[in-house]
Amino acid sequence: MLLPLLLLGCNPWDIPDVGSNSPGELWDPAVVPAKDGVYVRLPAAGTLVRVTHDGAWSTVDLDGARPDRLFASPDGASVFVDTSWDVCEDDDPAIVYPEDCPDSKLSTATEVALVRDGERVGGAALDGVSAALDQVAWTTDSGTAALYLSPEAGAEVVVDGYLNLNEVTFVETADATVHRVSVGFAPESVLFTGDDSRAVVLSRSQVAVVNLANDVDGCDAWSVCVTYHLTLDADQTVTPHDVVLVGDGRYALVSVESSSDVYVLDLERESIDLLELVAPPSAVVDDPANNRTVFTFGTKPMVSVLEHDFFEVQDIATDEPESAAALTSSGVLLYNDAIDAYKDVLMFDPASGDWDEQRAENPIYDLRAGTRYAVANERPEGTALSDVYDSHYVFGIFQLAPAGTEGVRDPVHLVLQSEPVGLETLETDSADYALLLLSDVDSLLKVRLDDASATSIDLPAAPLGIAASPDASFIVTGDSPMGMVSFVDPADDSLQTVTGFATSNFLGRPALPRRAASE
Amino acid sequence: MLPLFFRIALADEPAPAPEAAPQPAAPAPAAPAAAPHEVLNVDLDAPPVQRWEVTAELSGIVIQDPSWGNLTNSGEVAWGIDAGYHVLPWLTPYVELGYNSAAMTQYGDGVDETGAYTTGESERQFRTLFGQTHARIGARATWSPSPYFGMYGALHLQGLYGDLRMDDDPDDDANPGQLQASGVTGGAGASVGIQAIAPTRSRQVSVLFRMEAGYAWFAPLELGDVGSLDPQGVSIRTGIGLRF
């Protein structure tokens, strides 16, 4: 009886290790925020947990399958989970664990589940939906999702049985109803019209319009109403590069890979027109307020504006090529994130063709445009002998105002201690903020954009990333081996940290699931 | 209370005569002369009966559950104290209490910023501390062909309390990366063993050495959300102590 009593007075941790253990990756920091919490994959345990604000966590029942990939809906109400599990063809009851099964009889099965409120919708996986589909497009109300395979997918795709690349899988998230629609060869992009009544699917050399839900003009629901052939030559392949819906969704503008051609598809009259630009566009932005579409070119100092009444193109010269564009309430913000030598940031008015120029200190690689300000992460571009800006990461703050506005503040550039690992923006009635995470810095910088002042919110560990939560808070993941998620409320800078969830089922030894069903 | 054989030796003392003994009515017929009392030969060379025994024990269970490897490389090895009492020369009920703690460093493998898989001693690590307190109550039945050697079989009931701690910074009492889980389980065990007894010069105390092997059955040890452990397996025990 004395031994435990004697040990009570000692620090229990002051004993040498009897050894070490490498359990594997306990948790994936690429968490997925949702309305009901944060979903986290635990690769070593093969489980999915949901962490909530109150500090609790629970395991999502996937019927023995392990989560491989997560996609959240824009409104945060639903999460698609690609799952897989080991299957042994030998029904011997003595075979309990995957290692017990002969290698020649061991295979992997996959499925997709729709999770809401910590449970699978319908209590089971989605019927017949392949987990190889790695792209998801959502309607504006998040009521319908389109799943398809990325055109860049290659040999890493795991095909369970067979995979039909000629179709798009639509899922109604309310009840997990699945609709498979054949649209053409290899869908490469899917857009939904503004009223969520139709989906525009770009496939190789074809564009298909799919009716959703309600019958329209004699076209059945969940079927292709019209198909546009981008070429009549079977030997010629037209690969769409980008697509935008303009004119309240009446027209689809399709740019083509490595081509200056732009297809104008009239979705109501079912007609095709072809425009030619000065070069292959690098970015396409629609400005509904001005009834115009703006094209930028990464290698040409020029911007093209397409008006939607007569579809005439106006080319406007700029000082530098602009590879990217973002629509703001003040106009179209143009910048270059492809070539380090170009640092102009233009506020462009598509109606007048005028633009105001600002300039970044360093090359921009991540820009977020809000209502009143745009913020950008800029990477260093010099050596140790360069000036302060060139040798550090820089955070740029650009005030947004329509072209021609007087008194616009010059850009403010903050020199950062280390590389940013996360950036989110917050707009309130009183002020706008940027939430910035820096590598190896245990604090969250809250930068007020109107005066560039910053406050620090101490974090319990070095941050790994930040994401906006559907409930207007922010999720910060911390570098903790046992899992760490902090819920940040920017209204009062409060922090609620939850740790330890990565140890869920730490001692578990996953057995072969669903053995009874396979017998 | 004196041992029994001492009480036999003291029985020669005459009982005190009553104060008023009645006179016999008639002389009793002559009885043959009573045989003299036999002198009891007390063998002073026999060792005194030693009923108590206390030993320091080192015990272990060869755990079959691979999950134990996540917490300790030494199975369920514990130091303890065993105390028994001979209710009969061959039957000894006993109780035992033991404890063991094991610490390990857990290396969290993952992917680096380039997506490459990292292995081995990564920076993302934490420590685990697993403490096990076990208690047993049972009985040994011993066959001793000689006063110095015996063989026995034992049956016992046992309980195990497991306490698991995880901490990514044990030097900081206030760090958020701390977690604790505990559980209790019970079971039974059976074993066979041998023992050797070496008397000392005082003859009041003997040195006892014991070694046994058997099997321990346990229900799973549930440690909450962390999981469960199966602590049963072949048991091995050795001990050294005193008998008095």
Coordinates of N, CA and C in Angstrom, one line a residue, chain A residues 38-217:
Chain A
V38 N -16.9 22.3 -36.2 CA -15.8 22.1 -37.1 C -15.6 20.6 -37.3
Y39 N -15.5 20.2 -38.5 CA -15.2 18.8 -38.8 C -13.7 18.6 -39.1
V40 N -13.2 17.6 -38.4 CA -11.8 17.3 -38.5 C -11.6 15.8 -38.8
R41 N -10.7 15.6 -39.7 CA -10.3 14.2 -40.1 C -9.2 13.7 -39.1
L42 N -9.4 12.5 -38.7 CA -8.3 11.9 -37.9 C -7.8 10.7 -38.7
P43 N -6.7 10.9 -39.5 CA -6.2 9.9 -40.4 C -5.7 8.6 -39.6
A44 N -5.1 8.8 -38.5 CA -4.5 7.6 -37.8 C -5.6 6.7 -37.3
A45 N -6.6 7.4 -36.7 CA -7.7 6.6 -36.2 C -8.8 6.2 -37.2
G46 N -8.7 6.9 -38.4 CA -9.7 6.6 -39.4 C -11.1 7.0 -39.1
T47 N -11.2 8.1 -38.4 CA -12.5 8.6 -38.0 C -12.7 10.1 -38.3
L48 N -13.9 10.6 -38.2 CA -14.2 12.0 -38.4 C -14.9 12.5 -37.1
V49 N -14.4 13.6 -36.6 CA -14.9 14.1 -35.4 C -15.5 15.5 -35.7
R50 N -16.5 15.9 -34.9 CA -17.0 17.3 -35.0 C -16.7 17.9 -33.6
V51 N -16.1 19.1 -33.7 CA -15.7 19.8 -32.5 C -16.6 21.0 -32.4
T52 N -17.2 21.3 -31.3 CA -18.2 22.3 -31.1 C -17.6 23.4 -30.2
H53 N -18.3 24.6 -30.2 CA -17.8 25.7 -29.4 C -17.7 25.5 -27.9
D54 N -18.6 24.5 -27.4 CA -18.6 24.3 -26.0 C -17.4 23.4 -25.5
G55 N -16.5 23.1 -26.4 CA -15.3 22.3 -26.0 C -15.5 20.9 -26.1
A56 N -16.6 20.4 -26.6 CA -16.9 19.0 -26.7 C -16.6 18.5 -28.2
W57 N -16.4 17.2 -28.3 CA -16.3 16.7 -29.6 C -17.0 15.3 -29.7
S58 N -17.4 15.0 -30.9 CA -18.1 13.7 -31.0 C -17.7 13.1 -32.3
T59 N -17.7 11.8 -32.4 CA -17.3 11.0 -33.6 C -18.5 10.9 -34.5
V60 N -18.4 11.1 -35.8 CA -19.4 11.0 -36.8 C -19.4 9.5 -37.2
D61 N -20.6 8.9 -37.1 CA -20.7 7.4 -37.5 C -20.7 7.3 -39.0
L62 N -19.6 6.7 -39.5 CA -19.5 6.5 -41.0 C -19.6 5.0 -41.2
D63 N -20.1 4.2 -40.3 CA -20.3 2.8 -40.5 C -18.9 2.1 -40.8
G64 N -17.9 2.5 -40.0 CA -16.6 1.9 -40.2 C -15.7 2.4 -41.3
A65 N -16.2 3.3 -42.1 CA -15.4 3.9 -43.2 C -14.6 5.0 -42.6
R66 N -13.5 5.2 -43.3 CA -12.6 6.3 -42.8 C -12.8 7.5 -43.8
P67 N -12.8 8.7 -43.3 CA -12.9 9.9 -44.1 C -11.7 10.2 -44.9
D68 N -11.8 10.5 -46.2 CA -10.6 10.8 -47.0 C -10.6 12.3 -47.4
R69 N -11.8 12.9 -47.6 CA -11.9 14.2 -48.2 C -13.2 14.8 -47.7
L70 N -13.2 16.2 -47.5 CA -14.4 16.9 -47.0 C -14.6 18.1 -47.9
F71 N -16.0 18.3 -48.2 CA -16.4 19.5 -48.9 C -17.6 20.1 -48.1
A72 N -17.5 21.3 -47.7 CA -18.6 21.9 -47.0 C -19.4 22.8 -48.0
S73 N -20.7 22.9 -47.8 CA -21.5 23.8 -48.6 C -21.3 25.2 -48.2
P74 N -21.5 26.1 -49.1 CA -21.2 27.6 -48.8 C -22.0 28.1 -47.5
D75 N -23.2 27.6 -47.3 CA -23.9 28.0 -46.1 C -23.5 27.3 -44.8
G76 N -22.6 26.3 -45.0 CA -22.1 25.6 -43.8 C -23.1 24.6 -43.2
A77 N -24.2 24.3 -43.9 CA -25.2 23.4 -43.3 C -24.8 21.9 -43.6
S78 N -24.1 21.6 -44.7 CA -23.9 20.3 -45.1 C -22.4 20.1 -45.4
V79 N -22.0 18.8 -45.3 CA -20.6 18.5 -45.6 C -20.6 17.2 -46.3
F80 N -20.0 17.2 -47.5 CA -19.7 15.9 -48.2 C -18.5 15.3 -47.7
V81 N -18.6 14.0 -47.5 CA -17.4 13.2 -47.0 C -17.1 12.1 -47.9
D82 N -16.0 12.1 -48.5 CA -15.5 10.9 -49.3 C -14.9 9.9 -48.3
T83 N -15.4 8.7 -48.4 CA -14.9 7.7 -47.4 C -14.4 6.5 -48.2
S84 N -13.6 5.7 -47.4 CA -13.2 4.4 -48.0 C -13.0 3.4 -46.8
W85 N -13.0 2.1 -47.1 CA -12.8 1.1 -46.1 C -12.2 -0.2 -46.7
D86 N -11.6 -1.0 -45.9 CA -10.9 -2.2 -46.4 C -12.0 -3.3 -46.5
V87 N -11.9 -4.1 -47.6 CA -12.8 -5.2 -47.8 C -11.9 -6.5 -48.0
C88 N -12.2 -7.5 -47.2 CA -11.6 -8.8 -47.4 C -12.5 -9.8 -48.0
E89 N -12.1 -10.4 -49.1 CA -13.0 -11.3 -49.8 C -13.1 -12.6 -49.1
D90 N -12.2 -12.9 -48.2 CA -12.3 -14.1 -47.4 C -13.2 -13.9 -46.2
D91 N -14.3 -14.7 -46.1 CA -15.3 -14.6 -45.1 C -14.9 -15.3 -43.8
D92 N -13.7 -15.8 -43.7 CA -13.3 -16.6 -42.5 C -13.5 -15.7 -41.2
P93 N -14.3 -16.2 -40.3 CA -14.6 -15.4 -39.1 C -13.3 -15.1 -38.3
A94 N -12.2 -15.9 -38.5 CA -11.0 -15.6 -37.8 C -10.3 -14.3 -38.3
I95 N -10.7 -13.9 -39.5 CA -10.1 -12.7 -40.0 C -10.9 -11.5 -39.5
V96 N -10.2 -10.7 -38.6 CA -10.8 -9.6 -38.0 C -10.2 -8.3 -38.4
Y97 N -8.9 -8.2 -38.6 CA -8.2 -7.0 -38.9 C -7.7 -7.1 -40.3
P98 N -7.4 -5.9 -40.9 CA -6.9 -5.9 -42.3 C -5.7 -6.7 -42.5
E99 N -4.8 -6.7 -41.4 CA -3.6 -7.5 -41.6 C -3.8 -9.0 -41.5
D100 N -4.9 -9.4 -41.1 CA -5.2 -10.8 -41.1 C -5.6 -11.3 -42.4
C101 N -6.0 -10.4 -43.3 CA -6.5 -10.8 -44.6 C -5.3 -11.0 -45.6
P102 N -5.3 -12.0 -46.4 CA -4.3 -12.2 -47.4 C -4.3 -11.0 -48.4
D103 N -3.1 -10.5 -48.8 CA -3.0 -9.4 -49.6 C -3.8 -9.5 -50.9
S104 N -3.8 -10.7 -51.4 CA -4.5 -10.9 -52.7 C -6.0 -10.8 -52.6
K105 N -6.5 -10.8 -51.4 CA -8.0 -10.8 -51.2 C -8.4 -9.5 -50.5
L106 N -7.5 -8.6 -50.3 CA -7.8 -7.3 -49.7 C -7.9 -6.2 -50.7
S107 N -9.0 -5.5 -50.7 CA -9.3 -4.4 -51.6 C -9.9 -3.2 -50.8
T108 N -10.2 -2.1 -51.5 CA -10.7 -0.9 -50.9 C -12.0 -0.5 -51.6
A109 N -13.0 -0.3 -50.8 CA -14.3 0.2 -51.3 C -14.5 1.7 -50.9
T110 N -15.2 2.4 -51.7 CA -15.4 3.8 -51.4 C -16.9 4.2 -51.5
E111 N -17.2 5.3 -50.9 CA -18.6 5.9 -51.0 C -18.5 7.3 -50.6
V112 N -19.6 8.0 -50.8 CA -19.8 9.4 -50.4 C -20.9 9.5 -49.4
A113 N -20.7 10.3 -48.4 CA -21.8 10.5 -47.4 C -22.0 12.0 -47.3
L114 N -23.3 12.4 -47.0 CA -23.6 13.8 -46.8 C -23.9 13.9 -45.3
V115 N -23.2 14.7 -44.6 CA -23.3 14.8 -43.2 C -23.9 16.2 -42.8
R116 N -24.8 16.1 -41.8 CA -25.4 17.3 -41.3 C -25.6 17.1 -39.8
D117 N -25.3 18.1 -39.0 CA -25.5 18.0 -37.6 C -24.9 16.7 -37.0
G118 N -23.7 16.4 -37.5 CA -23.0 15.2 -37.0 C -23.5 13.9 -37.4
E119 N -24.4 13.8 -38.3 CA -24.9 12.5 -38.7 C -25.1 12.5 -40.2
R120 N -25.0 11.2 -40.7 CA -25.2 11.1 -42.2 C -26.7 11.3 -42.5
V121 N -27.0 12.2 -43.5 CA -28.3 12.4 -43.9 C -28.9 11.1 -44.5
G122 N -30.0 10.7 -44.0 CA -30.6 9.5 -44.5 C -30.1 8.3 -43.8
G123 N -29.1 8.4 -42.9 CA -28.5 7.3 -42.2 C -27.6 6.4 -43.0
A124 N -27.3 6.8 -44.2 CA -26.5 6.0 -45.0 C -25.7 6.8 -46.0
A125 N -24.9 6.2 -46.8 CA -24.1 6.9 -47.8 C -25.0 7.3 -49.0
L126 N -24.5 8.2 -49.8 CA -25.3 8.5 -51.0 C -25.3 7.4 -52.0
D127 N -26.5 7.1 -52.5 CA -26.6 5.9 -53.4 C -25.9 6.0 -54.7
G128 N -24.9 5.2 -54.9 CA -24.2 5.1 -56.2 C -23.3 6.2 -56.5
V129 N -23.0 7.1 -55.6 CA -22.1 8.2 -55.9 C -20.7 7.8 -55.7
S130 N -19.8 8.0 -56.7 CA -18.4 7.6 -56.6 C -17.6 8.6 -55.8
A131 N -16.8 8.1 -54.9 CA -15.9 9.0 -54.1 C -14.7 9.5 -55.0
A132 N -14.6 9.1 -56.2 CA -13.6 9.6 -57.1 C -13.9 11.1 -57.5
L133 N -15.1 11.5 -57.5 CA -15.5 12.8 -57.9 C -15.0 13.8 -56.9
D134 N -14.1 14.7 -57.4 CA -13.4 15.6 -56.5 C -13.7 17.0 -56.6
Q135 N -14.7 17.4 -57.5 CA -15.1 18.8 -57.6 C -16.5 18.9 -57.3
V136 N -16.8 20.0 -56.6 CA -18.2 20.3 -56.2 C -18.6 21.7 -56.5
A137 N -19.7 21.9 -57.1 CA -20.3 23.2 -57.4 C -21.6 23.3 -56.7
W138 N -22.0 24.5 -56.2 CA -23.2 24.7 -55.4 C -24.1 25.7 -55.9
T139 N -25.4 25.5 -55.8 CA -26.3 26.6 -56.1 C -26.2 27.7 -55.0
T140 N -26.7 28.9 -55.3 CA -26.5 30.0 -54.3 C -27.2 29.7 -53.0
D141 N -28.2 28.9 -52.9 CA -28.9 28.6 -51.7 C -28.3 27.3 -51.0
S142 N -27.3 26.7 -51.6 CA -26.7 25.5 -51.1 C -27.6 24.3 -51.1
G143 N -28.7 24.4 -51.9 CA -29.7 23.3 -51.9 C -29.3 22.2 -52.8
T144 N -28.5 22.5 -53.8 CA -28.1 21.5 -54.8 C -26.6 21.6 -55.0
A145 N -26.0 20.4 -55.1 CA -24.6 20.3 -55.4 C -24.4 19.5 -56.6
A146 N -23.4 19.9 -57.4 CA -23.0 19.2 -58.6 C -21.6 18.6 -58.4
L147 N -21.5 17.3 -58.5 CA -20.2 16.6 -58.2 C -19.7 16.0 -59.6
Y148 N -18.4 16.3 -59.8 CA -17.8 15.8 -61.0 C -16.3 15.6 -60.8
L149 N -15.6 15.0 -61.8 CA -14.2 14.7 -61.6 C -13.4 15.8 -62.2
S150 N -12.4 16.2 -61.5 CA -11.5 17.3 -62.0 C -10.8 16.8 -63.3
P151 N -10.7 17.7 -64.3 CA -10.0 17.4 -65.6 C -8.6 17.1 -65.4
E152 N -8.0 17.6 -64.2 CA -6.6 17.3 -64.0 C -6.3 15.9 -63.3
A153 N -7.4 15.2 -63.0 CA -7.3 14.0 -62.3 C -6.6 13.0 -63.2
G154 N -5.7 12.1 -62.6 CA -5.0 11.2 -63.4 C -5.0 9.8 -62.7
A155 N -3.8 9.2 -62.7 CA -3.7 7.8 -62.2 C -4.1 7.6 -60.8
E156 N -4.0 8.8 -60.0 CA -4.3 8.7 -58.6 C -5.8 8.4 -58.3
V157 N -6.6 8.5 -59.3 CA -8.1 8.3 -59.1 C -8.3 6.8 -58.8
V158 N -9.0 6.5 -57.7 CA -9.4 5.1 -57.3 C -10.8 4.9 -57.8
V159 N -10.8 3.9 -58.8 CA -12.1 3.6 -59.4 C -12.7 2.4 -58.7
D160 N -13.8 2.5 -58.1 CA -14.5 1.4 -57.4 C -15.5 0.8 -58.4
G161 N -15.0 -0.3 -59.1 CA -15.9 -0.9 -60.1 C -15.7 -0.2 -61.4
Y162 N -16.5 0.8 -61.7 CA -16.4 1.6 -62.9 C -16.8 3.0 -62.6
L163 N -16.4 3.9 -63.5 CA -16.7 5.3 -63.4 C -17.1 5.9 -64.7
N164 N -18.3 6.5 -64.8 CA -18.8 7.1 -66.0 C -18.5 8.6 -66.0
L165 N -17.5 9.0 -66.8 CA -17.1 10.4 -66.9 C -18.0 11.2 -67.7
N166 N -19.0 10.7 -68.3 CA -19.9 11.4 -69.2 C -21.1 12.0 -68.4
E167 N -21.1 11.9 -67.1 CA -22.3 12.4 -66.4 C -21.8 13.3 -65.2
V168 N -22.8 14.1 -64.8 CA -22.6 15.0 -63.6 C -23.6 14.4 -62.6
T169 N -23.2 14.3 -61.3 CA -24.0 13.9 -60.3 C -24.5 15.0 -59.5
F170 N -25.8 15.2 -59.5 CA -26.5 16.3 -58.7 C -27.0 15.7 -57.4
V171 N -26.9 16.4 -56.3 CA -27.4 15.9 -55.0 C -28.2 17.0 -54.4
E172 N -29.4 16.7 -54.1 CA -30.3 17.6 -53.3 C -30.0 17.5 -51.8
T173 N -29.4 18.5 -51.2 CA -28.9 18.3 -49.9 C -30.0 18.2 -48.8
A174 N -31.2 18.6 -49.1 CA -32.3 18.5 -48.1 C -32.6 17.0 -47.7
D175 N -32.6 16.1 -48.7 CA -32.9 14.7 -48.4 C -31.9 13.8 -49.0
A176 N -30.8 14.3 -49.5 CA -29.7 13.4 -50.1 C -30.2 12.7 -51.3
T177 N -31.2 13.3 -52.1 CA -31.6 12.6 -53.3 C -30.5 12.8 -54.4
V178 N -30.2 11.8 -55.2 CA -29.2 11.8 -56.1 C -29.8 11.7 -57.5
H179 N -29.3 12.6 -58.4 CA -29.7 12.6 -59.8 C -28.4 12.5 -60.7
R180 N -28.3 11.6 -61.6 CA -27.2 11.5 -62.5 C -27.6 11.9 -63.9
V181 N -26.9 12.9 -64.4 CA -27.3 13.4 -65.7 C -26.1 13.3 -66.7
S182 N -26.4 12.6 -67.8 CA -25.3 12.5 -68.8 C -25.3 13.8 -69.6
V183 N -24.1 14.4 -69.7 CA -23.9 15.7 -70.3 C -22.9 15.7 -71.4
G184 N -22.1 14.7 -71.6 CA -21.1 14.8 -72.6 C -19.8 14.2 -72.0
F185 N -18.7 14.3 -72.7 CA -17.5 13.7 -72.3 C -16.8 14.6 -71.2
A186 N -16.4 14.1 -70.1 CA -15.6 14.7 -69.1 C -16.0 16.2 -68.7
P187 N -17.0 16.3 -67.9 CA -17.3 17.7 -67.4 C -16.1 18.4 -66.8
E188 N -15.9 19.6 -67.2 CA -14.7 20.3 -66.7 C -15.1 21.5 -65.8
S189 N -16.3 22.0 -65.8 CA -16.8 23.1 -65.0 C -18.3 23.1 -65.0
V190 N -18.8 23.5 -63.8 CA -20.3 23.5 -63.7 C -20.6 24.9 -63.0
L191 N -21.6 25.6 -63.6 CA -22.1 26.8 -63.1 C -23.6 26.7 -62.9
F192 N -24.1 27.4 -62.0 CA -25.6 27.5 -61.8 C -26.0 28.9 -62.1
T193 N -27.2 29.0 -62.8 CA -27.7 30.3 -63.1 C -28.1 31.0 -61.7
G194 N -28.3 32.3 -61.8 CA -28.6 33.1 -60.6 C -29.8 32.7 -59.9
D195 N -30.8 32.2 -60.6 CA -32.1 31.7 -60.0 C -32.0 30.2 -59.6
D196 N -30.9 29.6 -59.8 CA -30.7 28.2 -59.4 C -31.6 27.2 -60.1
S197 N -32.1 27.7 -61.3 CA -33.0 26.8 -62.0 C -32.3 25.9 -63.1
R198 N -31.1 26.3 -63.4 CA -30.4 25.6 -64.4 C -28.9 25.5 -64.1
A199 N -28.3 24.5 -64.6 CA -26.8 24.3 -64.5 C -26.2 24.3 -65.9
V200 N -25.1 25.0 -66.0 CA -24.4 25.1 -67.2 C -23.1 24.3 -67.1
V201 N -23.0 23.2 -67.9 CA -21.9 22.3 -67.7 C -21.0 22.3 -68.9
L202 N -19.7 22.6 -68.6 CA -18.8 22.7 -69.7 C -18.0 21.3 -69.8
S203 N -18.1 20.7 -71.0 CA -17.4 19.5 -71.2 C -16.5 19.8 -72.4
R204 N -15.7 18.8 -72.7 CA -14.8 19.0 -73.8 C -15.5 19.2 -75.1
S205 N -15.4 20.4 -75.7 CA -16.0 20.8 -76.9 C -17.5 20.9 -76.9
Q206 N -18.1 20.8 -75.7 CA -19.5 20.9 -75.6 C -19.9 21.7 -74.3
V207 N -21.0 22.4 -74.4 CA -21.6 23.0 -73.3 C -23.1 22.5 -73.2
A208 N -23.4 22.0 -72.0 CA -24.8 21.5 -71.8 C -25.5 22.3 -70.8
V209 N -26.8 22.5 -71.0 CA -27.6 23.2 -70.0 C -28.6 22.2 -69.4
V210 N -28.5 22.1 -68.1 CA -29.3 21.0 -67.4 C -30.4 21.7 -66.6
N211 N -31.6 21.2 -66.8 CA -32.8 21.8 -66.0 C -32.7 21.2 -64.6
L212 N -33.0 22.0 -63.6 CA -33.0 21.5 -62.3 C -34.4 21.6 -61.7
A213 N -34.8 20.5 -61.1 CA -36.1 20.5 -60.4 C -37.3 20.7 -61.3
N214 N -37.6 21.9 -61.7 CA -38.9 22.2 -62.3 C -38.8 22.0 -63.8
D215 N -39.9 21.6 -64.4 CA -39.9 21.5 -65.9 C -40.0 22.9 -66.5
V216 N -39.2 23.1 -67.5 CA -39.1 24.4 -68.1 C -39.2 24.2 -69.6
D217 N -40.1 24.8 -70.3 CA -40.2 24.8 -71.7 C -40.2 23.4 -72.3

